[in-house]
Amino acid sequence: MEYTHILIRYGELTTKGKNRKTFIATLYENIKRKLYMFNGLEYEKNYDRIFIKLNGNNPDIIKKELNLVSGLYSYSFVVKVENDLDKIKEISLKFALENEERKFKVKAHRNDKSFPYVSDSINREVAGYILKNSKLRVDVHNPDLLLQIEVRPEGTYVFDNAIKGLGGYPLGVGGEAMLMLSGGIDSPVAGFLINKRGLTYQAIHFASPPYTSEKAIDKVKDLLKKLTVFQKEIKLHIIPFTDLQVAIYDNADESYAITLMRRMMYRISDLVAREEKCLALINGESIGQVASQTLESMNVINEVTTMPVIRPLACYDKLDIIDLSQMIDTYEISIRPHQDCCTIFEPKNPVTKPKLDKCKEYEEKFDFESLIVECVKNREIIKIKFAEEKDEYL
Ligand code: ATP
Ligand code: MG
């Protein structure tokens, strides 16, 4: 079929009342940015649809890009014809003939009230024409081909497909958060899900040189480069964490090391987030996945911050997280073998039910506050940008 346009539906956005205008404008801009490499596309938006005129571009290639735009509920490849019943019949038959031997149903929608046929008579006229000129049979309950006809003032759109988009909200309508990004599989997926919900994020990474190598940092940068497919520019804060980790090991029982380390991570993330005007912390924790992700652990760790901590993967199974990481193409980077600060200092028997009193007792033994201030002060800040553009060092 020679499609002329793509018809885009907003879906969930329709429920958002007065924010609707901003949402649609943002989605519109995000789609245009995503498709910037295609020459000759023409855009038009109205109350409930965006239309993209293809001007000869291949819809299958465009599909790949559109599937990565959040806030896009569903879309269809369509053929636009004049508001003329004969022309509508002719193109409908063409769709039908591409689906020979099947059962069909016509579903017309007359949006242009000046069109002389009501929806029902369009249905009847078009179905009759198809029956006369093809082998297809009508089945209104269980059709193989659902032929849809939308008659609008500017023309009639005929299509037979609705491709499900990513859903969620357009990126940039929900404010900014701080993503705790390790080199693992989970946290990049958490970042993607946050983008899908319309939020942008900055990333914070804890590095423990010389125990962790420069390669571990490269891994984090490569992950973020992948994620710039969704968010064009991501600010990364690299925290020199070694002194604080060593202090924990010098002052606490080994079984509490991870709990204390994560309390420090949360404290530092909280400070950097506030400085950067981010409104929430995001991480890749998943309930029960490891010792520090039991509800008892989460309570004790979460106690150090009053910021909302959002865990997009809290209820996901690992295999589903892996599927998502493959979809967003971060999986291969995440499984590179470079060690992270957590894995290097990992105790043999971490507590699964840590006690808050015990944490406080250990933390009183050393001046963690000034070590935290040092971490925040000595952080390195890098902007990771989309495509071939070079990283910008601040
Ligand atoms: P994995 O796929 O190995 O589980 P992970 O990233 O989930 O990787 P965890 O040890 O489960 O690693 O850590 C839970 C969460 O804590 C991470 O998802 C991440 O948000 C945060 N985190 C862990 N280590 C770091 C780090 N070095 N820097 C920043 N955030 C970290
Ligand atoms: Mg994990």
Short mmCIF file of C-alpha atoms and ligand atoms in Angstrom, two decimals:
data_model
loop_
_atom_site.label_atom_id
_atom_site.label_comp_id
_atom_site.label_asym_id
_atom_site.label_seq_id
_atom_site.Cartn_x
_atom_site.Cartn_y
_atom_site.Cartn_z
CA MET A 1 0.00 0.00 0.00
CA GLU A 2 1.25 3.49 -0.85
CA TYR A 3 0.63 5.20 2.46
CA THR A 4 0.49 8.98 2.34
CA HIS A 5 0.37 9.88 6.06
CA ILE A 6 0.91 8.67 9.61
CA LEU A 7 -1.97 9.37 11.98
CA ILE A 8 -0.93 9.68 15.64
CA ARG A 9 -3.24 9.34 18.66
CA TYR A 10 -2.44 10.80 22.09
CA GLY A 11 -4.26 8.25 24.24
CA GLU A 12 -3.70 8.75 27.95
CA LEU A 13 -3.19 12.47 27.37
CA THR A 14 -6.85 12.95 26.69
CA THR A 15 -7.52 12.65 30.42
CA LYS A 16 -5.25 15.51 31.44
CA GLY A 17 -7.62 18.47 31.32
CA LYS A 18 -5.95 21.86 31.23
CA ASN A 19 -2.39 20.50 30.95
CA ARG A 20 -3.41 19.02 27.66
CA LYS A 21 -2.16 21.88 25.51
CA THR A 22 1.38 21.74 26.91
CA PHE A 23 1.41 17.96 26.66
CA ILE A 24 0.42 17.95 23.03
CA ALA A 25 2.90 20.71 22.16
CA THR A 26 5.68 18.74 23.91
CA LEU A 27 4.76 15.49 22.22
CA TYR A 28 4.64 17.28 18.89
CA GLU A 29 8.13 18.74 19.39
CA ASN A 30 9.53 15.38 20.63
CA ILE A 31 8.20 13.56 17.58
CA LYS A 32 9.68 16.16 15.25
CA ARG A 33 13.05 15.88 16.99
CA LYS A 34 12.99 12.11 16.83
CA LEU A 35 12.29 12.18 13.08
CA TYR A 36 14.66 15.04 12.27
CA MET A 37 16.75 12.85 9.93
CA PHE A 38 13.89 12.26 7.50
CA ASN A 39 13.64 14.86 4.76
CA GLY A 40 10.35 16.18 3.51
CA LEU A 41 8.01 15.17 6.35
CA GLU A 42 5.17 17.63 6.89
CA TYR A 43 3.40 17.95 10.24
CA GLU A 44 -0.03 19.03 11.24
CA LYS A 45 -1.64 18.82 14.68
CA ASN A 46 -5.17 19.26 15.86
CA TYR A 47 -7.28 18.58 18.95
CA ASP A 48 -6.96 14.79 19.03
CA ARG A 49 -4.47 13.85 16.31
CA ILE A 50 -1.11 14.59 14.75
CA PHE A 51 -0.75 13.91 11.03
CA ILE A 52 2.60 13.44 9.34
CA LYS A 53 2.67 13.62 5.57
CA LEU A 54 5.24 11.10 4.36
CA ASN A 55 6.12 12.62 0.99
CA GLY A 56 7.65 9.36 -0.16
CA ASN A 57 9.50 8.41 3.08
CA ASN A 58 9.47 4.73 4.05
CA PRO A 59 6.97 4.23 6.92
CA ASP A 60 8.70 1.06 8.18
CA ILE A 61 11.90 2.95 8.98
CA ILE A 62 9.96 5.76 10.63
CA LYS A 63 8.10 3.18 12.72
CA LYS A 64 11.30 2.23 14.58
CA GLU A 65 11.82 5.82 15.69
CA LEU A 66 8.19 6.45 16.60
CA ASN A 67 8.14 3.38 18.83
CA LEU A 68 10.61 5.16 21.13
CA VAL A 69 8.53 8.31 21.70
CA SER A 70 6.74 8.41 25.05
CA GLY A 71 3.25 9.88 25.24
CA LEU A 72 2.38 8.32 21.92
CA TYR A 73 -0.53 5.96 22.46
CA SER A 74 -1.03 4.47 19.01
CA TYR A 75 -0.58 5.34 15.38
CA SER A 76 -1.63 4.17 11.93
CA PHE A 77 -0.27 4.34 8.44
CA VAL A 78 -3.04 5.84 6.36
CA VAL A 79 -3.99 6.84 2.84
CA LYS A 80 -5.56 10.27 2.47
CA VAL A 81 -8.08 10.85 -0.30
CA GLU A 82 -10.54 13.62 -1.17
CA ASN A 83 -13.94 13.64 0.53
CA ASP A 84 -15.52 11.85 -2.40
CA LEU A 85 -17.40 8.58 -1.95
CA ASP A 86 -16.10 7.02 -5.19
CA LYS A 87 -12.51 7.78 -4.25
CA ILE A 88 -13.10 6.36 -0.76
CA LYS A 89 -14.60 3.18 -2.26
CA GLU A 90 -11.70 2.78 -4.64
CA ILE A 91 -8.97 3.03 -2.00
CA SER A 92 -10.97 0.83 0.41
CA LEU A 93 -11.12 -1.87 -2.25
CA LYS A 94 -7.36 -1.61 -2.66
CA PHE A 95 -6.92 -2.30 1.07
CA ALA A 96 -9.35 -5.23 0.78
CA LEU A 97 -7.55 -6.77 -2.16
CA GLU A 98 -4.36 -6.82 -0.16
CA ASN A 99 -6.28 -9.01 2.29
CA GLU A 100 -7.91 -11.45 -0.14
CA GLU A 101 -9.77 -14.48 1.31
CA ARG A 102 -10.46 -12.80 4.61
CA LYS A 103 -13.39 -11.50 6.62
CA PHE A 104 -13.79 -7.75 6.91
CA LYS A 105 -15.69 -4.98 8.57
CA VAL A 106 -15.92 -1.31 7.62
CA LYS A 107 -15.99 1.28 10.39
CA ALA A 108 -16.54 4.81 9.21
CA HIS A 109 -16.45 7.95 11.28
CA ARG A 110 -17.87 11.17 9.85
CA ASN A 111 -16.09 14.03 11.53
CA ASP A 112 -16.98 16.46 8.71
CA LYS A 113 -20.72 17.01 9.08
CA SER A 114 -20.95 18.60 5.63
CA PHE A 115 -20.14 15.25 4.02
CA PRO A 116 -23.46 14.06 2.50
CA TYR A 117 -23.30 10.46 3.82
CA VAL A 118 -23.69 9.54 7.48
CA SER A 119 -21.32 6.94 8.97
CA ASP A 120 -23.76 4.06 8.51
CA SER A 121 -24.33 4.73 4.84
CA ILE A 122 -20.56 5.06 4.25
CA ASN A 123 -20.20 1.64 5.90
CA ARG A 124 -22.88 0.14 3.67
CA GLU A 125 -21.69 1.74 0.44
CA VAL A 126 -18.05 0.77 0.94
CA ALA A 127 -18.82 -2.78 2.16
CA GLY A 128 -21.15 -3.34 -0.81
CA TYR A 129 -18.44 -2.20 -3.23
CA ILE A 130 -15.86 -4.52 -1.67
CA LEU A 131 -18.28 -7.48 -1.70
CA LYS A 132 -18.99 -6.91 -5.38
CA ASN A 133 -15.36 -6.63 -6.43
CA SER A 134 -13.50 -9.11 -4.21
CA LYS A 135 -13.79 -12.50 -2.51
CA LEU A 136 -13.93 -11.05 0.98
CA ARG A 137 -16.84 -11.74 3.29
CA VAL A 138 -18.32 -9.48 5.95
CA ASP A 139 -17.92 -10.42 9.59
CA VAL A 140 -18.83 -7.64 11.99
CA HIS A 141 -17.97 -9.60 15.13
CA ASN A 142 -14.62 -11.10 14.30
CA PRO A 143 -13.10 -9.43 11.22
CA ASP A 144 -9.56 -10.14 9.99
CA LEU A 145 -9.56 -6.75 8.32
CA LEU A 146 -11.00 -3.77 10.16
CA LEU A 147 -11.11 -1.06 7.55
CA GLN A 148 -11.39 2.36 9.14
CA ILE A 149 -12.52 5.49 7.36
CA GLU A 150 -12.28 8.92 8.97
CA VAL A 151 -13.95 11.70 7.05
CA ARG A 152 -12.54 15.05 8.21
CA PRO A 153 -12.95 18.53 6.74
CA GLU A 154 -9.50 18.45 5.13
CA GLY A 155 -9.84 14.97 3.63
CA THR A 156 -10.64 11.31 4.32
CA TYR A 157 -8.18 8.94 5.96
CA VAL A 158 -8.40 5.22 5.24
CA PHE A 159 -6.41 2.67 7.21
CA ASP A 160 -6.47 -0.88 8.49
CA ASN A 161 -3.94 -0.93 11.31
CA ALA A 162 -3.31 0.61 14.69
CA ILE A 163 0.20 0.14 16.00
CA LYS A 164 0.61 0.43 19.75
CA GLY A 165 3.09 3.13 20.78
CA LEU A 166 5.17 3.38 23.95
CA GLY A 167 2.40 5.12 25.93
CA GLY A 168 3.14 7.18 29.05
CA TYR A 169 3.62 10.96 28.93
CA PRO A 170 5.68 13.18 26.61
CA LEU A 171 9.20 13.66 27.89
CA GLY A 172 9.75 16.92 29.73
CA VAL A 173 6.29 17.56 31.16
CA GLY A 174 6.91 16.15 34.63
CA GLY A 175 10.00 17.91 36.00
CA GLU A 176 13.44 16.50 36.81
CA ALA A 177 14.70 13.69 39.07
CA MET A 178 18.10 12.28 40.08
CA LEU A 179 18.80 8.73 38.87
CA MET A 180 21.25 6.60 40.84
CA LEU A 181 23.05 4.89 38.00
CA SER A 182 25.32 1.89 38.58
CA GLY A 183 26.82 -0.08 35.72
CA GLY A 184 24.27 -2.88 36.19
CA ILE A 185 21.23 -3.95 34.20
CA ASP A 186 18.55 -2.40 36.38
CA SER A 187 19.26 1.29 36.76
CA PRO A 188 19.36 2.20 33.03
CA VAL A 189 15.96 0.53 32.68
CA ALA A 190 14.71 2.59 35.64
CA GLY A 191 15.90 5.72 33.78
CA PHE A 192 14.02 4.71 30.65
CA LEU A 193 10.80 4.12 32.62
CA ILE A 194 11.13 7.53 34.27
CA ASN A 195 11.50 9.18 30.86
CA LYS A 196 8.47 7.24 29.69
CA ARG A 197 6.50 8.84 32.52
CA GLY A 198 7.42 12.27 31.20
CA LEU A 199 10.23 13.08 33.66
CA THR A 200 13.77 14.03 32.73
CA TYR A 201 16.67 13.04 34.96
CA GLN A 202 20.26 13.72 35.84
CA ALA A 203 22.43 10.75 36.80
CA ILE A 204 24.65 10.18 39.82
CA HIS A 205 27.31 7.49 39.88
CA PHE A 206 29.47 6.37 42.80
CA ALA A 207 33.01 5.41 41.85
CA SER A 208 35.71 4.03 44.11
CA PRO A 209 39.06 4.51 42.43
CA PRO A 210 41.53 2.83 42.44
CA TYR A 211 39.32 -0.17 43.35
CA THR A 212 37.08 0.58 40.41
CA SER A 213 38.69 1.35 37.06
CA GLU A 214 38.24 4.06 34.47
CA LYS A 215 36.52 1.36 32.40
CA ALA A 216 33.66 1.30 34.90
CA ILE A 217 33.14 5.02 34.29
CA ASP A 218 33.28 4.45 30.53
CA LYS A 219 30.57 1.86 30.96
CA VAL A 220 28.33 4.38 32.72
CA LYS A 221 28.99 6.96 30.01
CA ASP A 222 28.20 4.42 27.30
CA LEU A 223 24.95 3.50 29.04
CA LEU A 224 23.98 7.15 29.19
CA LYS A 225 24.88 7.63 25.54
CA LYS A 226 22.37 4.90 24.73
CA LEU A 227 19.79 6.57 26.94
CA THR A 228 20.16 9.89 25.09
CA VAL A 229 18.00 8.28 22.41
CA PHE A 230 15.17 9.16 24.80
CA GLN A 231 16.53 12.21 26.63
CA LYS A 232 18.75 14.26 24.38
CA GLU A 233 21.14 15.45 27.07
CA ILE A 234 21.91 13.88 30.46
CA LYS A 235 24.02 15.50 33.18
CA LEU A 236 26.19 12.97 35.01
CA HIS A 237 27.65 13.48 38.50
CA ILE A 238 30.55 11.18 39.36
CA ILE A 239 31.11 10.91 43.09
CA PRO A 240 34.56 9.96 44.47
CA PHE A 241 33.31 7.47 47.06
CA THR A 242 36.49 5.63 48.16
CA ASP A 243 37.32 7.54 51.38
CA LEU A 244 33.82 7.15 52.69
CA GLN A 245 33.74 3.44 51.88
CA VAL A 246 37.08 2.84 53.57
CA ALA A 247 35.83 4.73 56.65
CA ILE A 248 32.77 2.47 56.79
CA TYR A 249 34.92 -0.65 56.67
CA ASP A 250 37.20 0.70 59.38
CA ASN A 251 34.33 1.50 61.72
CA ALA A 252 31.52 -0.99 61.21
CA ASP A 253 30.91 -4.69 61.22
CA GLU A 254 31.30 -6.11 57.73
CA SER A 255 27.72 -7.41 57.64
CA TYR A 256 26.46 -3.80 57.91
CA ALA A 257 28.80 -2.37 55.26
CA ILE A 258 26.31 -2.45 52.38
CA THR A 259 23.50 -0.97 54.48
CA LEU A 260 25.71 1.87 55.66
CA MET A 261 27.14 2.41 52.21
CA ARG A 262 23.67 2.73 50.77
CA ARG A 263 22.65 5.16 53.51
CA MET A 264 25.62 7.28 52.45
CA MET A 265 24.66 6.97 48.77
CA TYR A 266 21.14 8.17 49.55
CA ARG A 267 22.44 11.08 51.64
CA ILE A 268 24.80 12.21 48.89
CA SER A 269 22.18 11.75 46.17
CA ASP A 270 19.77 13.80 48.27
CA LEU A 271 22.28 16.67 48.59
CA VAL A 272 23.22 16.69 44.91
CA ALA A 273 19.57 16.41 43.89
CA ARG A 274 18.62 19.41 46.03
CA GLU A 275 21.53 21.44 44.70
CA GLU A 276 20.40 20.62 41.15
CA LYS A 277 16.71 21.31 41.92
CA CYS A 278 15.72 17.70 41.26
CA LEU A 279 12.50 16.67 42.98
CA ALA A 280 12.95 12.92 43.52
CA LEU A 281 15.53 10.15 43.67
CA ILE A 282 15.21 7.26 41.24
CA ASN A 283 16.96 3.90 41.47
CA GLY A 284 16.88 0.39 40.08
CA GLU A 285 15.95 -1.39 43.31
CA SER A 286 13.60 -4.32 43.00
CA ILE A 287 11.92 -5.83 46.06
CA GLY A 288 13.76 -8.87 47.34
CA GLN A 289 16.41 -8.93 44.62
CA VAL A 290 19.36 -8.70 47.04
CA ALA A 291 19.92 -8.27 50.79
CA SER A 292 19.76 -4.47 50.61
CA GLN A 293 16.38 -4.62 48.86
CA THR A 294 14.25 -6.31 51.50
CA LEU A 295 11.55 -4.10 53.01
CA GLU A 296 13.51 -4.02 56.30
CA SER A 297 16.60 -2.80 54.46
CA MET A 298 14.66 -0.25 52.46
CA ASN A 299 13.23 1.20 55.68
CA VAL A 300 16.60 1.62 57.28
CA ILE A 301 18.24 2.98 54.12
CA ASN A 302 15.38 5.27 53.12
CA GLU A 303 15.38 6.82 56.61
CA VAL A 304 18.16 9.27 55.69
CA THR A 305 16.14 11.24 53.14
CA THR A 306 12.78 12.98 53.01
CA MET A 307 12.82 13.11 49.22
CA PRO A 308 10.44 10.81 47.37
CA VAL A 309 12.40 7.74 46.25
CA ILE A 310 10.88 6.24 43.13
CA ARG A 311 11.72 2.64 42.28
CA PRO A 312 10.24 1.99 38.85
CA LEU A 313 11.39 -1.65 38.97
CA ALA A 314 10.16 -2.42 42.49
CA CYS A 315 7.71 -5.08 41.28
CA TYR A 316 9.46 -6.30 38.12
CA ASP A 317 10.95 -9.78 37.69
CA LYS A 318 14.58 -9.84 36.65
CA LEU A 319 13.76 -11.52 33.33
CA ASP A 320 11.30 -8.77 32.44
CA ILE A 321 13.92 -6.16 33.34
CA ILE A 322 16.36 -7.94 31.03
CA ASP A 323 13.78 -7.88 28.21
CA LEU A 324 13.40 -4.14 28.66
CA SER A 325 17.16 -3.60 28.74
CA GLN A 326 17.41 -5.47 25.45
CA MET A 327 14.64 -3.37 23.98
CA ILE A 328 16.41 -0.12 24.86
CA ASP A 329 19.75 -1.65 23.84
CA THR A 330 21.59 -1.20 27.15
CA TYR A 331 21.87 -4.91 28.02
CA GLU A 332 25.14 -5.63 26.17
CA ILE A 333 26.83 -2.69 27.89
CA SER A 334 25.46 -3.60 31.32
CA ILE A 335 26.88 -7.14 31.20
CA ARG A 336 30.44 -5.95 30.51
CA PRO A 337 32.46 -7.35 33.38
CA HIS A 338 33.86 -4.17 35.03
CA GLN A 339 33.48 -4.08 38.76
CA ASP A 340 31.28 -1.62 40.54
CA CYS A 341 31.94 -0.08 43.96
CA CYS A 342 29.32 -2.34 45.57
CA THR A 343 30.71 -5.58 44.19
CA ILE A 344 34.26 -4.82 45.30
CA PHE A 345 33.38 -4.06 48.91
CA GLU A 346 30.69 -6.71 49.12
CA PRO A 347 30.62 -8.52 52.45
CA LYS A 348 30.20 -12.29 52.60
CA ASN A 349 27.10 -12.15 54.80
CA PRO A 350 25.20 -8.88 54.44
CA VAL A 351 22.33 -8.36 56.91
CA THR A 352 18.90 -8.77 55.39
CA LYS A 353 17.14 -7.23 58.40
CA PRO A 354 19.38 -4.35 59.51
CA LYS A 355 18.53 -2.40 62.68
CA LEU A 356 18.39 1.38 62.58
CA ASP A 357 19.95 1.72 66.08
CA LYS A 358 22.89 -0.32 64.97
CA CYS A 359 23.44 1.84 61.88
CA LYS A 360 23.38 4.99 63.99
CA GLU A 361 25.81 3.45 66.47
CA TYR A 362 28.34 2.71 63.70
CA GLU A 363 27.84 6.10 62.06
CA GLU A 364 28.61 7.89 65.34
CA LYS A 365 32.08 6.42 65.28
CA PHE A 366 33.33 8.57 62.43
CA ASP A 367 32.74 11.99 60.95
CA PHE A 368 30.74 10.88 57.94
CA GLU A 369 29.19 14.33 57.48
CA SER A 370 32.42 15.98 56.41
CA LEU A 371 33.28 13.01 54.18
CA ILE A 372 29.91 13.46 52.50
CA VAL A 373 30.54 17.17 52.00
CA GLU A 374 33.86 16.26 50.35
CA CYS A 375 32.13 13.77 48.04
CA VAL A 376 29.63 16.37 46.90
CA LYS A 377 32.27 19.08 46.52
CA ASN A 378 34.74 16.93 44.58
CA ARG A 379 32.30 15.43 42.16
CA GLU A 380 33.00 15.50 38.47
CA ILE A 381 30.19 16.75 36.23
CA ILE A 382 29.86 15.67 32.62
CA LYS A 383 27.14 16.33 30.07
CA ILE A 384 26.39 13.37 27.85
CA LYS A 385 24.79 14.37 24.58
CA PHE A 386 22.92 12.60 21.84
CA ALA A 387 24.66 11.29 18.66
CA GLU A 388 28.13 12.18 17.49
CA GLU A 389 28.37 15.36 19.51
CA LYS A 390 31.34 15.33 21.90
CA ASP A 391 30.90 15.14 25.68
CA GLU A 392 31.14 18.54 27.23
CA TYR A 393 33.33 18.74 30.34
CA LEU A 394 32.29 21.44 32.79
P1 ATP B 1 22.10 -5.28 38.91
O1 ATP B 1 21.57 -5.44 37.57
O2 ATP B 1 23.43 -5.88 39.12
O3 ATP B 1 21.13 -5.56 39.99
P2 ATP B 1 21.86 -2.73 39.87
O4 ATP B 1 22.19 -1.49 39.16
O5 ATP B 1 20.45 -2.94 40.18
O6 ATP B 1 22.44 -3.76 38.97
P3 ATP B 1 22.19 -3.14 42.73
O7 ATP B 1 23.36 -3.52 43.52
O8 ATP B 1 21.01 -4.03 42.70
O9 ATP B 1 22.69 -2.87 41.25
O10 ATP B 1 21.81 -1.67 43.25
C1 ATP B 1 20.48 -1.21 43.40
C2 ATP B 1 20.38 0.21 42.91
O11 ATP B 1 21.23 1.10 43.64
C3 ATP B 1 20.84 0.36 41.48
O12 ATP B 1 19.84 0.01 40.59
C4 ATP B 1 21.20 1.81 41.43
O13 ATP B 1 20.07 2.62 41.26
C5 ATP B 1 21.80 2.07 42.80
N1 ATP B 1 23.27 1.90 42.75
C6 ATP B 1 23.99 0.80 43.06
N2 ATP B 1 25.31 1.01 42.88
C7 ATP B 1 25.44 2.27 42.43
C8 ATP B 1 26.56 3.10 42.03
N3 ATP B 1 27.79 2.66 42.05
N4 ATP B 1 26.28 4.35 41.63
C9 ATP B 1 25.03 4.82 41.58
N5 ATP B 1 23.95 4.11 41.94
C10 ATP B 1 24.14 2.85 42.36
MG MG B 2 19.55 -4.66 41.09
#
